[in-house]
Amino acid sequence: MWKQLDEITWIKARLSGTGEVTDDVLKIIEQVREGGDRALIELTKKFDRAEIDSVVVTRDEIDEAYDEISEELLEALETAAANIHRFHEMQLEPDLKLTEVDRGVFLGIKTTPLQRIGAYVPGGRASYPSTALMNVIPAAVAGVPEIVCCTPSPVDPATLVAMDIAGADEIYRVGGVQAIAAMALGTESIEPVQKIVGPGNVYVTAAKEMLRSVAEIDFPAGPSEIGVVADSTAEPAFIAADILAQAEHDPRAACILATDDETLPARVWKEIEKQMSKAPRLEIIREALKNSGYVIKGTIGECIDFMNIIAPEHLSLQVADAMGRLNEVMNAGSIFVGPYSPVAAGDYASGTNHTLPTAGRAEVFSGLNVSHFTKTSTVQMISKDGLEDMADIIETIAEAEGFMAHRDSVRIRLLKE
């Protein structure tokens, strides 16, 4: 039986840091810094047990990957890519927008894409073509001209195809810490990037954090998690299915149910036992369920307050008037409203991004989006009339601060025709 939890217990369990792997990560970073491509090849053999002569994935290999996947999978990837592209286009801001805020004073924002970014696509326990789509497409929509992808060797054909469909310009068969180090520091084959995005294990997360002074990152991301808020109207089988879907990700994944119905946890657990008996990734699920549990609150409002404290990566609202409750949610990576909005829809097909902050970081971070791949510059254009109107303000504050050259840079303009 899963256990009843409180928010403090759950948060502490999720916020285990990366300190325990720091020394190992630093050694790998230095190995890549000093050895370049040679180090990447050696580390690939050591950690991925793969013999490679080059980290570069060629166009011929990409074309061959298309022949290795089914037409059905190719069509699904292309449709998902189109949906993801459509949603992220909704986030685009104009390249330049100026507004006249006072007479002769035009203010605005210039949005510029980053020039070169790196997207990490994990491998290992499973292949993640969907993550390739999620990491690359927002960068392509943002207009980034050089998009680099790294993924562990051997590269899964479906992942390779997904990276190509999404718009990757360069693909490299290197994973783990060494991939993050290569993208941040550069090697003979891989030029450095400005920013690195994408999820990974505790080693990858630690490497991203250590190298962010060289290449900015999206956010630290850890094992997957879901929070479910449900009342007596919820279907226990649906909740159980969503919990199992998150639990099968990773042994460190975690799931938590908050409800005002004292009978619901037992009914959900009964469904979990029933459904997981047929699950192929049963051992992973069992381990993840050890990190999981439920809380019982007096009202649904209190359940949502609880979720705002733990700030889950995914939040499912399976309550009466779910849309009416949406504005009460303050902290969540991605929100799934109603019984027919499974997290799997956001993982694969609806178009929202599934690269999301975990371990309470949704309190301050947003999920991956177009703005992660752009920067903004403020713009102002002021006429002589506009400058005359604000001259007294500028001069008064400049004199108060003792910056007379600031004051005079205004005066000289107004004295001249």
Short mmCIF file of C-alpha atoms in Angstrom, two decimals:
data_model
loop_
_atom_site.label_atom_id
_atom_site.label_comp_id
_atom_site.label_asym_id
_atom_site.label_seq_id
_atom_site.Cartn_x
_atom_site.Cartn_y
_atom_site.Cartn_z
CA MET A 1 0.00 0.00 0.00
CA TRP A 2 1.34 3.43 -0.77
CA LYS A 3 1.80 5.77 2.12
CA GLN A 4 0.26 8.96 3.44
CA LEU A 5 2.75 11.84 3.17
CA ASP A 6 3.14 15.47 4.10
CA GLU A 7 4.61 18.22 1.97
CA ILE A 8 7.85 18.53 3.95
CA THR A 9 8.66 14.83 3.63
CA TRP A 10 7.95 14.86 -0.09
CA ILE A 11 9.91 18.05 -0.80
CA LYS A 12 12.99 16.84 1.08
CA ALA A 13 12.92 13.58 -0.84
CA ARG A 14 12.73 15.41 -4.18
CA LEU A 15 15.36 18.05 -3.45
CA SER A 16 18.30 15.69 -3.07
CA GLY A 17 21.16 17.69 -4.52
CA THR A 18 23.93 16.90 -6.95
CA GLY A 19 26.73 17.34 -4.42
CA GLU A 20 27.41 13.61 -4.12
CA VAL A 21 28.53 13.41 -7.77
CA THR A 22 30.50 16.66 -7.94
CA ASP A 23 33.98 15.13 -7.89
CA ASP A 24 33.16 12.60 -10.61
CA VAL A 25 31.58 15.26 -12.80
CA LEU A 26 34.53 17.63 -12.42
CA LYS A 27 36.95 14.89 -13.47
CA ILE A 28 34.98 14.21 -16.66
CA ILE A 29 34.72 17.92 -17.47
CA GLU A 30 38.49 18.32 -17.12
CA GLN A 31 39.08 15.22 -19.23
CA VAL A 32 37.01 16.73 -22.04
CA ARG A 33 38.62 20.15 -21.61
CA GLU A 34 42.08 18.63 -22.03
CA GLY A 35 41.40 15.75 -24.42
CA GLY A 36 38.70 17.04 -26.76
CA ASP A 37 37.37 14.48 -29.24
CA ARG A 38 39.79 11.80 -28.03
CA ALA A 39 38.32 12.10 -24.53
CA LEU A 40 34.77 11.90 -25.87
CA ILE A 41 35.59 8.66 -27.71
CA GLU A 42 37.25 7.16 -24.62
CA LEU A 43 34.39 8.17 -22.33
CA THR A 44 31.81 6.80 -24.76
CA LYS A 45 33.56 3.44 -24.63
CA LYS A 46 33.76 3.59 -20.82
CA PHE A 47 30.23 4.72 -19.98
CA ASP A 48 28.13 3.72 -22.99
CA ARG A 49 30.15 0.60 -23.89
CA ALA A 50 30.17 1.76 -27.50
CA GLU A 51 33.15 1.78 -29.86
CA ILE A 52 33.11 4.87 -32.10
CA ASP A 53 35.68 6.45 -34.42
CA SER A 54 33.98 9.84 -34.59
CA VAL A 55 31.38 11.71 -32.55
CA VAL A 56 29.86 13.24 -35.69
CA VAL A 57 26.61 11.74 -37.03
CA THR A 58 26.68 12.03 -40.83
CA ARG A 59 23.88 12.84 -43.24
CA ASP A 60 24.08 9.30 -44.61
CA GLU A 61 23.46 7.88 -41.13
CA ILE A 62 20.45 10.15 -40.68
CA ASP A 63 19.02 9.03 -44.02
CA GLU A 64 19.56 5.36 -43.08
CA ALA A 65 17.69 5.93 -39.81
CA TYR A 66 14.55 6.84 -41.77
CA ASP A 67 14.65 3.36 -43.34
CA GLU A 68 14.93 1.72 -39.92
CA ILE A 69 11.67 3.03 -38.45
CA SER A 70 8.12 2.20 -39.46
CA GLU A 71 5.98 4.46 -41.61
CA GLU A 72 3.51 4.60 -38.73
CA LEU A 73 6.16 5.94 -36.32
CA LEU A 74 7.45 8.41 -38.90
CA GLU A 75 3.95 9.76 -39.46
CA ALA A 76 3.37 10.04 -35.70
CA LEU A 77 6.64 11.94 -35.22
CA GLU A 78 5.84 14.31 -38.08
CA THR A 79 2.34 15.00 -36.74
CA ALA A 80 3.62 15.53 -33.21
CA ALA A 81 6.31 17.86 -34.56
CA ALA A 82 3.69 19.91 -36.40
CA ASN A 83 1.60 20.22 -33.23
CA ILE A 84 4.62 21.23 -31.14
CA HIS A 85 5.65 23.73 -33.81
CA ARG A 86 2.14 25.22 -33.89
CA PHE A 87 1.98 25.67 -30.11
CA HIS A 88 5.41 27.26 -29.87
CA GLU A 89 4.65 29.66 -32.72
CA MET A 90 1.93 31.03 -30.43
CA GLN A 91 4.71 32.21 -28.11
CA LEU A 92 6.58 34.28 -30.70
CA GLU A 93 7.03 37.97 -30.04
CA PRO A 94 7.55 40.58 -32.80
CA ASP A 95 11.21 41.18 -33.67
CA LEU A 96 10.69 44.84 -32.82
CA LYS A 97 7.77 46.63 -31.23
CA LEU A 98 7.79 50.35 -30.39
CA THR A 99 5.05 52.27 -28.60
CA GLU A 100 4.78 56.04 -28.23
CA VAL A 101 4.36 56.37 -24.47
CA ASP A 102 4.62 60.20 -24.34
CA ARG A 103 5.01 62.93 -26.92
CA GLY A 104 8.04 62.00 -29.01
CA VAL A 105 9.09 59.13 -26.72
CA PHE A 106 9.01 55.69 -28.34
CA LEU A 107 9.88 52.68 -26.16
CA GLY A 108 9.94 49.02 -26.96
CA ILE A 109 11.65 45.66 -27.08
CA LYS A 110 13.85 44.09 -29.73
CA THR A 111 13.81 40.28 -29.59
CA THR A 112 16.83 38.45 -31.00
CA PRO A 113 17.38 34.68 -31.20
CA LEU A 114 20.49 33.14 -29.71
CA GLN A 115 22.97 32.17 -32.40
CA ARG A 116 24.02 28.67 -31.31
CA ILE A 117 22.38 26.37 -28.76
CA GLY A 118 22.89 22.81 -27.59
CA ALA A 119 20.07 20.35 -26.94
CA TYR A 120 20.77 17.25 -24.87
CA VAL A 121 18.58 14.22 -25.62
CA PRO A 122 19.06 11.42 -23.06
CA GLY A 123 19.21 7.71 -23.79
CA GLY A 124 19.95 4.76 -21.58
CA ARG A 125 16.86 3.03 -20.19
CA ALA A 126 14.73 4.11 -23.14
CA SER A 127 14.81 6.06 -26.37
CA TYR A 128 13.37 9.56 -26.32
CA PRO A 129 12.44 10.83 -29.78
CA SER A 130 9.75 12.97 -28.17
CA THR A 131 12.40 14.79 -26.12
CA ALA A 132 14.31 15.51 -29.31
CA LEU A 133 11.20 17.21 -30.71
CA MET A 134 10.57 19.13 -27.48
CA ASN A 135 14.13 20.45 -27.15
CA VAL A 136 14.81 21.37 -30.76
CA ILE A 137 11.52 22.73 -32.13
CA PRO A 138 11.24 25.75 -29.78
CA ALA A 139 14.78 26.76 -30.79
CA ALA A 140 13.91 26.40 -34.47
CA VAL A 141 10.72 28.43 -34.01
CA ALA A 142 12.73 31.10 -32.18
CA GLY A 143 14.98 31.39 -35.23
CA VAL A 144 18.21 30.01 -33.76
CA PRO A 145 20.49 29.51 -36.81
CA GLU A 146 22.69 26.76 -35.31
CA ILE A 147 21.08 23.97 -33.29
CA VAL A 148 23.36 21.24 -31.93
CA CYS A 149 22.11 17.91 -30.56
CA CYS A 150 23.99 15.40 -28.42
CA THR A 151 22.64 11.98 -27.52
CA PRO A 152 24.32 8.83 -26.17
CA SER A 153 25.79 6.15 -28.43
CA PRO A 154 24.52 3.99 -30.03
CA VAL A 155 22.01 6.50 -31.34
CA ASP A 156 18.46 5.20 -31.54
CA PRO A 157 17.12 5.54 -35.12
CA ALA A 158 13.80 7.03 -33.99
CA THR A 159 15.62 9.66 -31.91
CA LEU A 160 17.89 10.45 -34.84
CA VAL A 161 14.91 10.90 -37.16
CA ALA A 162 13.14 13.07 -34.58
CA MET A 163 16.16 15.36 -34.26
CA ASP A 164 16.26 15.74 -38.03
CA ILE A 165 12.51 16.40 -38.33
CA ALA A 166 12.74 18.97 -35.54
CA GLY A 167 15.46 20.94 -37.30
CA ALA A 168 18.80 19.99 -35.72
CA ASP A 169 21.75 21.31 -37.75
CA GLU A 170 24.43 19.15 -36.11
CA ILE A 171 24.09 15.80 -34.33
CA TYR A 172 26.74 14.11 -32.20
CA ARG A 173 26.83 10.61 -30.69
CA VAL A 174 27.97 11.57 -27.22
CA GLY A 175 26.04 11.48 -23.95
CA GLY A 176 26.29 12.18 -20.25
CA VAL A 177 28.58 14.71 -18.60
CA GLN A 178 30.96 14.53 -21.54
CA ALA A 179 28.24 15.78 -23.91
CA ILE A 180 27.48 18.78 -21.69
CA ALA A 181 31.19 19.56 -21.36
CA ALA A 182 31.73 19.27 -25.12
CA MET A 183 28.87 21.65 -25.93
CA ALA A 184 29.96 24.15 -23.28
CA LEU A 185 33.73 24.06 -23.81
CA GLY A 186 34.04 22.88 -27.40
CA THR A 187 36.23 20.17 -28.97
CA GLU A 188 37.80 19.65 -32.37
CA SER A 189 34.44 18.55 -33.79
CA ILE A 190 31.96 20.43 -31.62
CA GLU A 191 32.03 24.21 -31.45
CA PRO A 192 30.88 25.76 -28.15
CA VAL A 193 27.24 26.79 -27.74
CA GLN A 194 25.69 29.73 -25.91
CA LYS A 195 23.05 27.74 -24.05
CA ILE A 196 22.35 24.09 -23.22
CA VAL A 197 18.84 22.71 -22.72
CA GLY A 198 17.38 19.31 -22.06
CA PRO A 199 16.86 16.85 -19.20
CA GLY A 200 19.24 14.23 -17.88
CA ASN A 201 20.29 12.23 -14.85
CA VAL A 202 21.93 13.66 -11.73
CA TYR A 203 25.34 13.72 -13.45
CA VAL A 204 24.03 15.65 -16.46
CA THR A 205 22.23 18.09 -14.18
CA ALA A 206 25.37 18.64 -12.11
CA ALA A 207 27.43 19.25 -15.26
CA LYS A 208 24.92 21.81 -16.54
CA GLU A 209 25.01 23.65 -13.23
CA MET A 210 28.81 23.61 -13.05
CA LEU A 211 29.27 24.90 -16.60
CA ARG A 212 26.55 27.56 -16.69
CA SER A 213 29.15 30.31 -16.35
CA VAL A 214 30.40 29.16 -19.77
CA ALA A 215 27.08 28.22 -21.38
CA GLU A 216 23.73 29.22 -19.88
CA ILE A 217 21.17 26.48 -19.18
CA ASP A 218 17.40 26.17 -19.19
CA PHE A 219 16.95 24.91 -15.60
CA PRO A 220 18.05 21.96 -13.46
CA ALA A 221 15.82 18.98 -14.22
CA GLY A 222 15.59 15.71 -12.36
CA PRO A 223 13.39 12.60 -12.28
CA SER A 224 9.82 12.94 -13.50
CA GLU A 225 6.95 13.62 -11.12
CA ILE A 226 3.20 14.18 -11.06
CA GLY A 227 0.82 15.76 -8.60
CA VAL A 228 -2.87 14.89 -8.87
CA VAL A 229 -5.65 16.89 -7.21
CA ALA A 230 -8.85 14.84 -7.20
CA ASP A 231 -12.24 14.81 -5.52
CA SER A 232 -15.09 12.31 -5.26
CA THR A 233 -16.03 12.89 -8.91
CA ALA A 234 -12.67 11.60 -10.15
CA GLU A 235 -12.29 8.21 -11.80
CA PRO A 236 -9.78 6.12 -9.78
CA ALA A 237 -8.72 4.17 -12.88
CA PHE A 238 -7.71 7.40 -14.66
CA ILE A 239 -5.68 8.59 -11.67
CA ALA A 240 -3.96 5.22 -11.36
CA ALA A 241 -3.10 5.24 -15.06
CA ASP A 242 -1.53 8.71 -14.82
CA ILE A 243 0.47 7.68 -11.76
CA LEU A 244 1.80 4.56 -13.47
CA ALA A 245 2.68 6.58 -16.57
CA GLN A 246 4.98 8.77 -14.49
CA ALA A 247 6.29 5.92 -12.36
CA GLU A 248 7.55 3.98 -15.38
CA HIS A 249 9.97 6.80 -16.29
CA ASP A 250 12.60 6.18 -13.66
CA PRO A 251 13.07 4.48 -10.26
CA ARG A 252 13.44 7.98 -8.77
CA ALA A 253 10.21 9.27 -10.31
CA ALA A 254 7.53 10.27 -7.82
CA CYS A 255 3.77 10.66 -7.76
CA ILE A 256 1.49 12.26 -5.19
CA LEU A 257 -2.29 12.46 -4.86
CA ALA A 258 -4.01 15.22 -2.87
CA THR A 259 -7.71 14.72 -2.20
CA ASP A 260 -10.54 15.72 0.10
CA ASP A 261 -12.12 12.27 -0.28
CA GLU A 262 -10.83 9.89 2.41
CA THR A 263 -11.91 6.84 0.41
CA LEU A 264 -10.14 7.80 -2.83
CA PRO A 265 -6.53 6.77 -2.03
CA ALA A 266 -7.54 3.17 -1.32
CA ARG A 267 -9.64 3.01 -4.49
CA VAL A 268 -6.79 4.44 -6.55
CA TRP A 269 -4.30 1.99 -5.03
CA LYS A 270 -6.58 -0.90 -5.93
CA GLU A 271 -6.51 0.30 -9.54
CA ILE A 272 -2.73 0.75 -9.42
CA GLU A 273 -2.28 -2.86 -8.33
CA LYS A 274 -4.64 -4.03 -11.06
CA GLN A 275 -3.04 -2.03 -13.87
CA MET A 276 0.61 -2.48 -12.96
CA SER A 277 0.31 -6.26 -13.07
CA LYS A 278 0.50 -5.91 -16.87
CA ALA A 279 3.20 -3.24 -16.97
CA PRO A 280 6.41 -4.12 -18.88
CA ARG A 281 8.53 -1.76 -16.72
CA LEU A 282 7.24 -3.25 -13.48
CA GLU A 283 10.49 -3.12 -11.48
CA ILE A 284 10.98 0.57 -12.28
CA ILE A 285 7.37 1.29 -11.30
CA ARG A 286 7.72 -0.51 -7.98
CA GLU A 287 10.78 1.53 -7.08
CA ALA A 288 9.11 4.80 -8.09
CA LEU A 289 6.04 4.02 -6.00
CA LYS A 290 8.31 3.92 -2.95
CA ASN A 291 8.84 7.65 -3.55
CA SER A 292 5.11 8.25 -3.90
CA GLY A 293 2.04 8.65 -1.74
CA TYR A 294 -1.03 10.70 -0.93
CA VAL A 295 -2.35 13.42 1.35
CA ILE A 296 -5.88 14.02 2.56
CA LYS A 297 -7.02 17.61 3.07
CA GLY A 298 -10.25 19.17 4.25
CA THR A 299 -11.10 20.89 0.95
CA ILE A 300 -9.98 20.95 -2.66
CA GLY A 301 -8.74 24.49 -2.07
CA GLU A 302 -6.39 23.11 0.58
CA CYS A 303 -5.28 20.39 -1.83
CA ILE A 304 -4.34 23.03 -4.40
CA ASP A 305 -2.55 25.04 -1.70
CA PHE A 306 -0.57 21.90 -0.92
CA MET A 307 0.38 21.52 -4.59
CA ASN A 308 1.45 25.16 -4.73
CA ILE A 309 3.90 24.36 -1.94
CA ILE A 310 5.45 21.33 -3.64
CA ALA A 311 5.27 22.88 -7.16
CA PRO A 312 5.08 19.63 -9.15
CA GLU A 313 6.46 19.14 -12.64
CA HIS A 314 3.05 17.91 -13.87
CA LEU A 315 -0.24 18.79 -12.15
CA SER A 316 -3.46 16.98 -13.01
CA LEU A 317 -6.75 18.56 -11.90
CA GLN A 318 -9.41 15.85 -11.78
CA VAL A 319 -12.11 17.69 -9.85
CA ALA A 320 -15.55 19.11 -10.49
CA ASP A 321 -15.24 22.53 -12.18
CA ALA A 322 -11.55 21.97 -12.93
CA MET A 323 -11.35 25.08 -15.14
CA GLY A 324 -12.86 27.14 -12.36
CA ARG A 325 -10.04 26.01 -10.09
CA LEU A 326 -7.25 26.77 -12.58
CA ASN A 327 -6.53 30.28 -11.33
CA GLU A 328 -5.82 28.90 -7.86
CA VAL A 329 -2.77 27.06 -9.23
CA MET A 330 0.37 29.16 -8.78
CA ASN A 331 3.21 26.66 -9.08
CA ALA A 332 3.29 23.85 -11.62
CA GLY A 333 5.39 23.04 -14.66
CA SER A 334 2.47 21.94 -16.84
CA ILE A 335 -1.21 21.70 -15.90
CA PHE A 336 -3.63 19.06 -17.19
CA VAL A 337 -7.26 20.03 -16.70
CA GLY A 338 -10.04 17.47 -16.47
CA PRO A 339 -10.29 13.69 -16.70
CA TYR A 340 -9.51 13.46 -20.42
CA SER A 341 -6.21 15.37 -20.28
CA PRO A 342 -3.59 12.72 -19.48
CA VAL A 343 0.01 13.83 -19.02
CA ALA A 344 0.89 11.53 -21.93
CA ALA A 345 -0.94 13.94 -24.26
CA GLY A 346 1.51 16.68 -23.31
CA ASP A 347 4.42 14.26 -23.47
CA TYR A 348 3.79 13.39 -27.09
CA ALA A 349 1.03 14.94 -29.11
CA SER A 350 -0.84 18.04 -27.97
CA GLY A 351 2.04 20.42 -28.65
CA THR A 352 2.93 21.73 -25.18
CA ASN A 353 6.50 21.12 -24.06
CA HIS A 354 7.40 18.24 -21.77
CA THR A 355 10.84 19.54 -20.75
CA LEU A 356 9.81 20.93 -17.37
CA PRO A 357 11.26 21.99 -13.99
CA THR A 358 11.16 19.34 -11.26
CA ALA A 359 11.77 19.05 -7.51
CA GLY A 360 9.85 22.19 -6.59
CA ARG A 361 11.65 24.37 -9.13
CA ALA A 362 8.35 25.16 -10.87
CA GLU A 363 7.96 27.76 -8.13
CA VAL A 364 10.45 29.95 -10.02
CA PHE A 365 11.14 28.31 -13.42
CA SER A 366 8.96 27.93 -16.51
CA GLY A 367 8.98 24.89 -18.75
CA LEU A 368 11.01 25.02 -21.95
CA ASN A 369 9.58 27.57 -24.38
CA VAL A 370 10.56 29.92 -27.19
CA SER A 371 11.80 32.60 -24.79
CA HIS A 372 14.55 30.25 -23.60
CA PHE A 373 16.14 30.69 -27.02
CA THR A 374 15.86 34.45 -27.38
CA LYS A 375 17.15 37.52 -25.63
CA THR A 376 15.69 41.01 -25.52
CA SER A 377 17.15 44.49 -25.85
CA THR A 378 15.26 47.55 -24.74
CA VAL A 379 14.85 50.21 -27.43
CA GLN A 380 14.10 53.90 -27.16
CA MET A 381 13.77 56.57 -29.80
CA ILE A 382 13.21 60.13 -28.52
CA SER A 383 12.44 63.28 -30.51
CA LYS A 384 13.64 66.74 -29.52
CA ASP A 385 10.17 67.52 -28.16
CA GLY A 386 10.23 64.33 -26.13
CA LEU A 387 13.64 65.14 -24.68
CA GLU A 388 12.53 68.67 -23.78
CA ASP A 389 9.57 67.23 -21.86
CA MET A 390 11.73 65.00 -19.67
CA ALA A 391 14.85 67.19 -19.45
CA ASP A 392 14.05 68.60 -16.01
CA ILE A 393 13.63 65.10 -14.57
CA ILE A 394 16.93 63.87 -16.02
CA GLU A 395 18.86 66.96 -14.95
CA THR A 396 17.45 67.00 -11.42
CA ILE A 397 18.28 63.33 -10.72
CA ALA A 398 21.69 63.57 -12.42
CA GLU A 399 22.62 66.58 -10.25
CA ALA A 400 21.42 64.77 -7.11
CA GLU A 401 23.74 61.87 -7.94
CA GLY A 402 26.63 64.18 -8.86
CA PHE A 403 26.81 63.10 -12.50
CA MET A 404 27.08 66.44 -14.25
CA ALA A 405 28.19 64.94 -17.58
CA HIS A 406 24.89 63.06 -17.62
CA ARG A 407 23.05 66.34 -17.13
CA ASP A 408 25.13 68.11 -19.77
CA SER A 409 24.52 65.34 -22.34
CA VAL A 410 20.88 66.49 -22.28
CA ARG A 411 21.55 70.21 -22.14
CA ILE A 412 23.91 70.20 -25.15
CA ARG A 413 21.20 68.67 -27.33
CA LEU A 414 18.58 71.23 -26.35
CA LEU A 415 20.87 74.20 -26.88
CA LYS A 416 21.56 73.21 -30.49
CA GLU A 417 19.26 73.44 -33.43
#
